[in-house]
PDB file of C-alpha atoms in Angstrom:
ATOM      1  CA  ALA A   1     145.752 133.141  25.584  1.00  0.00           C
ATOM      2  CA  GLN A   2     147.014 131.246  22.362  1.00  0.00           C
ATOM      3  CA  THR A   3     146.340 134.169  20.110  1.00  0.00           C
ATOM      4  CA  ALA A   4     149.796 135.372  19.008  1.00  0.00           C
ATOM      5  CA  THR A   5     150.101 136.564  15.228  1.00  0.00           C
ATOM      6  CA  ARG A   6     152.693 137.278  12.985  1.00  0.00           C
ATOM      7  CA  LYS A   7     152.427 138.272   9.129  1.00  0.00           C
ATOM      8  CA  ASP A   8     155.623 139.079   7.173  1.00  0.00           C
ATOM      9  CA  MET A   9     155.713 139.956   3.483  1.00  0.00           C
ATOM     10  CA  VAL A  10     158.223 141.291   0.995  1.00  0.00           C
ATOM     11  CA  LYS A  11     157.389 142.132  -2.427  1.00  0.00           C
ATOM     12  CA  TRP A  12     159.192 143.284  -5.435  1.00  0.00           C
ATOM     13  CA  ASN A  13     157.679 144.180  -9.098  1.00  0.00           C
ATOM     14  CA  GLY A  14     159.057 146.049 -11.885  1.00  0.00           C
ATOM     15  CA  VAL A  15     159.384 146.670 -15.393  1.00  0.00           C
ATOM     16  CA  TRP A  16     162.299 146.379 -17.600  1.00  0.00           C
ATOM     17  CA  ARG A  17     161.741 148.129 -21.102  1.00  0.00           C
ATOM     18  CA  ILE A  18     163.953 145.740 -23.519  1.00  0.00           C
ATOM     19  CA  THR A  19     163.111 147.638 -26.716  1.00  0.00           C
ATOM     20  CA  GLN A  20     160.666 150.511 -27.714  1.00  0.00           C
ATOM     21  CA  LYS A  21     158.441 147.456 -28.664  1.00  0.00           C
ATOM     22  CA  GLU A  22     158.823 144.930 -25.711  1.00  0.00           C
ATOM     23  CA  LYS A  23     158.791 145.131 -21.943  1.00  0.00           C
ATOM     24  CA  LEU A  24     159.156 142.635 -19.119  1.00  0.00           C
ATOM     25  CA  SER A  25     157.239 142.928 -16.029  1.00  0.00           C
ATOM     26  CA  PHE A  26     158.046 140.908 -12.931  1.00  0.00           C
ATOM     27  CA  LEU A  27     156.360 140.297  -9.657  1.00  0.00           C
ATOM     28  CA  VAL A  28     157.916 138.520  -6.931  1.00  0.00           C
ATOM     29  CA  PHE A  29     156.787 138.114  -3.305  1.00  0.00           C
ATOM     30  CA  TYR A  30     156.894 135.830  -0.430  1.00  0.00           C
ATOM     31  CA  THR A  31     154.612 135.602   2.571  1.00  0.00           C
ATOM     32  CA  ASP A  32     155.021 134.047   5.738  1.00  0.00           C
ATOM     33  CA  LEU A  33     151.730 133.902   7.966  1.00  0.00           C
ATOM     34  CA  PHE A  34     151.640 132.249  11.437  1.00  0.00           C
ATOM     35  CA  TYR A  35     148.932 132.557  13.989  1.00  0.00           C
ATOM     36  CA  ASN A  36     147.886 130.608  17.258  1.00  0.00           C
ATOM     37  CA  THR A  37     144.485 129.152  17.590  1.00  0.00           C
ATOM     38  CA  PRO A  38     142.979 129.161  21.106  1.00  0.00           C
ATOM     39  CA  GLY A  39     139.962 127.221  20.112  1.00  0.00           C
ATOM     40  CA  GLY A  40     136.456 127.397  21.139  1.00  0.00           C
ATOM     41  CA  ILE A  41     135.315 127.550  24.553  1.00  0.00           C
ATOM     42  CA  SER A  42     131.940 127.091  26.446  1.00  0.00           C
ATOM     43  CA  LEU A  43     129.598 130.127  27.289  1.00  0.00           C
ATOM     44  CA  GLY A  44     130.423 129.006  31.308  1.00  0.00           C
ATOM     45  CA  GLN A  45     134.198 129.331  30.218  1.00  0.00           C
ATOM     46  CA  LEU A  46     133.764 132.691  28.577  1.00  0.00           C
ATOM     47  CA  HIS A  47     131.853 134.249  31.646  1.00  0.00           C
ATOM     48  CA  SER A  48     134.467 132.864  34.126  1.00  0.00           C
ATOM     49  CA  ASP A  49     137.921 133.816  32.108  1.00  0.00           C
ATOM     50  CA  PRO A  50     137.179 135.361  28.352  1.00  0.00           C
ATOM     51  CA  THR A  51     140.941 135.243  27.808  1.00  0.00           C
ATOM     52  CA  GLN A  52     141.401 131.494  28.104  1.00  0.00           C
ATOM     53  CA  ALA A  53     142.076 129.087  25.293  1.00  0.00           C
ATOM     54  CA  ARG A  54     140.595 125.732  25.003  1.00  0.00           C
ATOM     55  CA  ALA A  55     141.980 123.038  26.925  1.00  0.00           C
ATOM     56  CA  GLY A  56     144.999 121.311  24.726  1.00  0.00           C
ATOM     57  CA  SER A  57     145.378 124.464  22.636  1.00  0.00           C
ATOM     58  CA  ILE A  58     148.446 125.623  24.505  1.00  0.00           C
ATOM     59  CA  THR A  59     150.070 122.111  25.215  1.00  0.00           C
ATOM     60  CA  ASN A  60     149.652 121.146  21.536  1.00  0.00           C
ATOM     61  CA  LYS A  61     150.553 124.348  20.350  1.00  0.00           C
ATOM     62  CA  ALA A  62     147.696 124.605  18.100  1.00  0.00           C
ATOM     63  CA  SER A  63     148.572 126.977  15.274  1.00  0.00           C
ATOM     64  CA  VAL A  64     148.607 127.638  11.595  1.00  0.00           C
ATOM     65  CA  ARG A  65     151.649 128.470   9.441  1.00  0.00           C
ATOM     66  CA  ASN A  66     151.685 129.168   5.690  1.00  0.00           C
ATOM     67  CA  GLN A  67     154.427 130.221   3.687  1.00  0.00           C
ATOM     68  CA  THR A  68     154.266 130.914   0.001  1.00  0.00           C
ATOM     69  CA  PRO A  69     156.993 132.129  -2.629  1.00  0.00           C
ATOM     70  CA  PHE A  70     155.395 133.561  -5.811  1.00  0.00           C
ATOM     71  CA  PHE A  71     157.222 134.352  -9.039  1.00  0.00           C
ATOM     72  CA  ALA A  72     155.329 135.860 -12.021  1.00  0.00           C
ATOM     73  CA  VAL A  73     157.013 137.298 -15.379  1.00  0.00           C
ATOM     74  CA  SER A  74     155.171 138.904 -18.302  1.00  0.00           C
ATOM     75  CA  LEU A  75     156.521 139.709 -21.611  1.00  0.00           C
ATOM     76  CA  GLN A  76     154.567 142.465 -23.875  1.00  0.00           C
ATOM     77  CA  SER A  77     155.300 142.736 -27.339  1.00  0.00           C
ATOM     78  CA  PHE A  78     153.948 145.377 -29.442  1.00  0.00           C
ATOM     79  CA  LEU A  79     154.111 143.698 -32.986  1.00  0.00           C
ATOM     80  CA  SER A  80     152.281 146.687 -34.976  1.00  0.00           C
ATOM     81  CA  ALA A  81     150.015 149.723 -34.432  1.00  0.00           C
ATOM     82  CA  SER A  82     147.156 146.979 -34.123  1.00  0.00           C
ATOM     83  CA  PHE A  83     148.786 143.671 -32.810  1.00  0.00           C
ATOM     84  CA  THR A  84     150.171 142.908 -29.437  1.00  0.00           C
ATOM     85  CA  ASN A  85     151.262 139.779 -27.672  1.00  0.00           C
ATOM     86  CA  THR A  86     151.573 139.050 -23.997  1.00  0.00           C
ATOM     87  CA  THR A  87     152.991 136.233 -22.637  1.00  0.00           C
ATOM     88  CA  SER A  88     153.030 135.441 -18.804  1.00  0.00           C
ATOM     89  CA  ALA A  89     154.231 132.639 -16.680  1.00  0.00           C
ATOM     90  CA  VAL A  90     153.488 132.310 -12.876  1.00  0.00           C
ATOM     91  CA  VAL A  91     154.917 129.570 -10.355  1.00  0.00           C
ATOM     92  CA  ASN A  92     154.205 129.379  -6.636  1.00  0.00           C
ATOM     93  CA  HIS A  93     154.449 127.082  -3.602  1.00  0.00           C
ATOM     94  CA  THR A  94     152.568 127.140  -0.536  1.00  0.00           C
ATOM     95  CA  SER A  95     153.800 125.216   2.587  1.00  0.00           C
ATOM     96  CA  PHE A  96     150.742 124.905   4.918  1.00  0.00           C
ATOM     97  CA  ILE A  97     150.984 123.414   8.427  1.00  0.00           C
ATOM     98  CA  ASN A  98     147.947 123.257  10.806  1.00  0.00           C
ATOM     99  CA  THR A  99     148.497 121.922  14.235  1.00  0.00           C
ATOM    100  CA  THR A 100     144.941 121.247  16.349  1.00  0.00           C
ATOM    101  CA  ILE A 101     143.956 119.685  19.400  1.00  0.00           C
ATOM    102  CA  PHE A 102     143.011 116.397  17.312  1.00  0.00           C
ATOM    103  CA  ASN A 103     145.106 116.327  14.202  1.00  0.00           C
ATOM    104  CA  TYR A 104     148.041 117.583  12.292  1.00  0.00           C
ATOM    105  CA  GLU A 105     147.684 118.757   8.740  1.00  0.00           C
ATOM    106  CA  LYS A 106     150.697 119.296   6.508  1.00  0.00           C
ATOM    107  CA  ARG A 107     150.438 120.325   2.662  1.00  0.00           C
ATOM    108  CA  SER A 108     152.896 121.179   0.343  1.00  0.00           C
ATOM    109  CA  GLU A 109     151.431 122.603  -3.110  1.00  0.00           C
ATOM    110  CA  TRP A 110     153.188 123.747  -6.228  1.00  0.00           C
ATOM    111  CA  ASN A 111     151.050 125.582  -8.608  1.00  0.00           C
ATOM    112  CA  GLU A 112     152.213 127.025 -12.171  1.00  0.00           C
ATOM    113  CA  SER A 113     150.267 128.578 -15.180  1.00  0.00           C
ATOM    114  CA  ALA A 114     151.277 130.120 -18.447  1.00  0.00           C
ATOM    115  CA  ARG A 115     149.498 132.023 -20.960  1.00  0.00           C
ATOM    116  CA  THR A 116     149.731 133.984 -24.070  1.00  0.00           C
ATOM    117  CA  ILE A 117     147.317 136.516 -25.522  1.00  0.00           C
ATOM    118  CA  PHE A 118     147.269 138.048 -29.105  1.00  0.00           C
ATOM    119  CA  SER A 119     145.351 141.287 -29.294  1.00  0.00           C
ATOM    120  CA  TYR A 120     144.029 142.943 -32.473  1.00  0.00           C
ATOM    121  CA  THR A 121     142.681 146.587 -31.808  1.00  0.00           C
ATOM    122  CA  ILE A 122     141.637 149.118 -34.351  1.00  0.00           C
ATOM    123  CA  LYS A 123     141.217 152.959 -33.314  1.00  0.00           C
ATOM    124  CA  LYS A 124     139.985 155.542 -35.380  1.00  0.00           C
ATOM    125  CA  ASN A 125     140.461 159.388 -33.857  1.00  0.00           C
ATOM    126  CA  LYS A 126     141.309 157.825 -30.310  1.00  0.00           C
ATOM    127  CA  ILE A 127     138.006 155.799 -30.403  1.00  0.00           C
ATOM    128  CA  LEU A 128     138.183 152.090 -29.797  1.00  0.00           C
ATOM    129  CA  LEU A 129     136.485 150.247 -32.679  1.00  0.00           C
ATOM    130  CA  ILE A 130     137.659 146.648 -32.103  1.00  0.00           C
ATOM    131  CA  LYS A 131     139.489 144.789 -29.554  1.00  0.00           C
ATOM    132  CA  LYS A 132     139.783 141.043 -29.963  1.00  0.00           C
ATOM    133  CA  HIS A 133     141.870 138.791 -27.934  1.00  0.00           C
ATOM    134  CA  ILE A 134     142.983 135.382 -28.865  1.00  0.00           C
ATOM    135  CA  TYR A 135     144.575 133.452 -26.002  1.00  0.00           C
ATOM    136  CA  SER A 136     145.910 130.051 -25.009  1.00  0.00           C
ATOM    137  CA  GLN A 137     146.407 129.075 -21.397  1.00  0.00           C
ATOM    138  CA  MET A 138     148.190 126.131 -19.493  1.00  0.00           C
ATOM    139  CA  THR A 139     147.463 125.656 -15.946  1.00  0.00           C
TER     140      THR A 139
END
């Protein structure tokens, strides 16, 4: 009892080559997770009926709900044979609701970050000699 689960997700990712030296990458997804929580039962309750839920779980509709849209974009620029730059940004939001027998929790959380990475690479005869990253990050 009180053990239903539903998990939905949709995802799209893609790459758009802007020019020979630049490409834009995307990642977008949305998740919607819902599950009932039966709560714990005693050993005696388990032996009498292992499918039962804890008292109050059904009447209080004890459950967890988590919904998250996520957006990320990245621009990679090939500045020369040795230099590249990758700049990325991410934004997501999580809506979380947890109804239990004794309390109710509701959270709304925004997260964002961005970074840029400059890379310097030296290759000789297809052998990587040096690869150096310099980056800056904001969260």
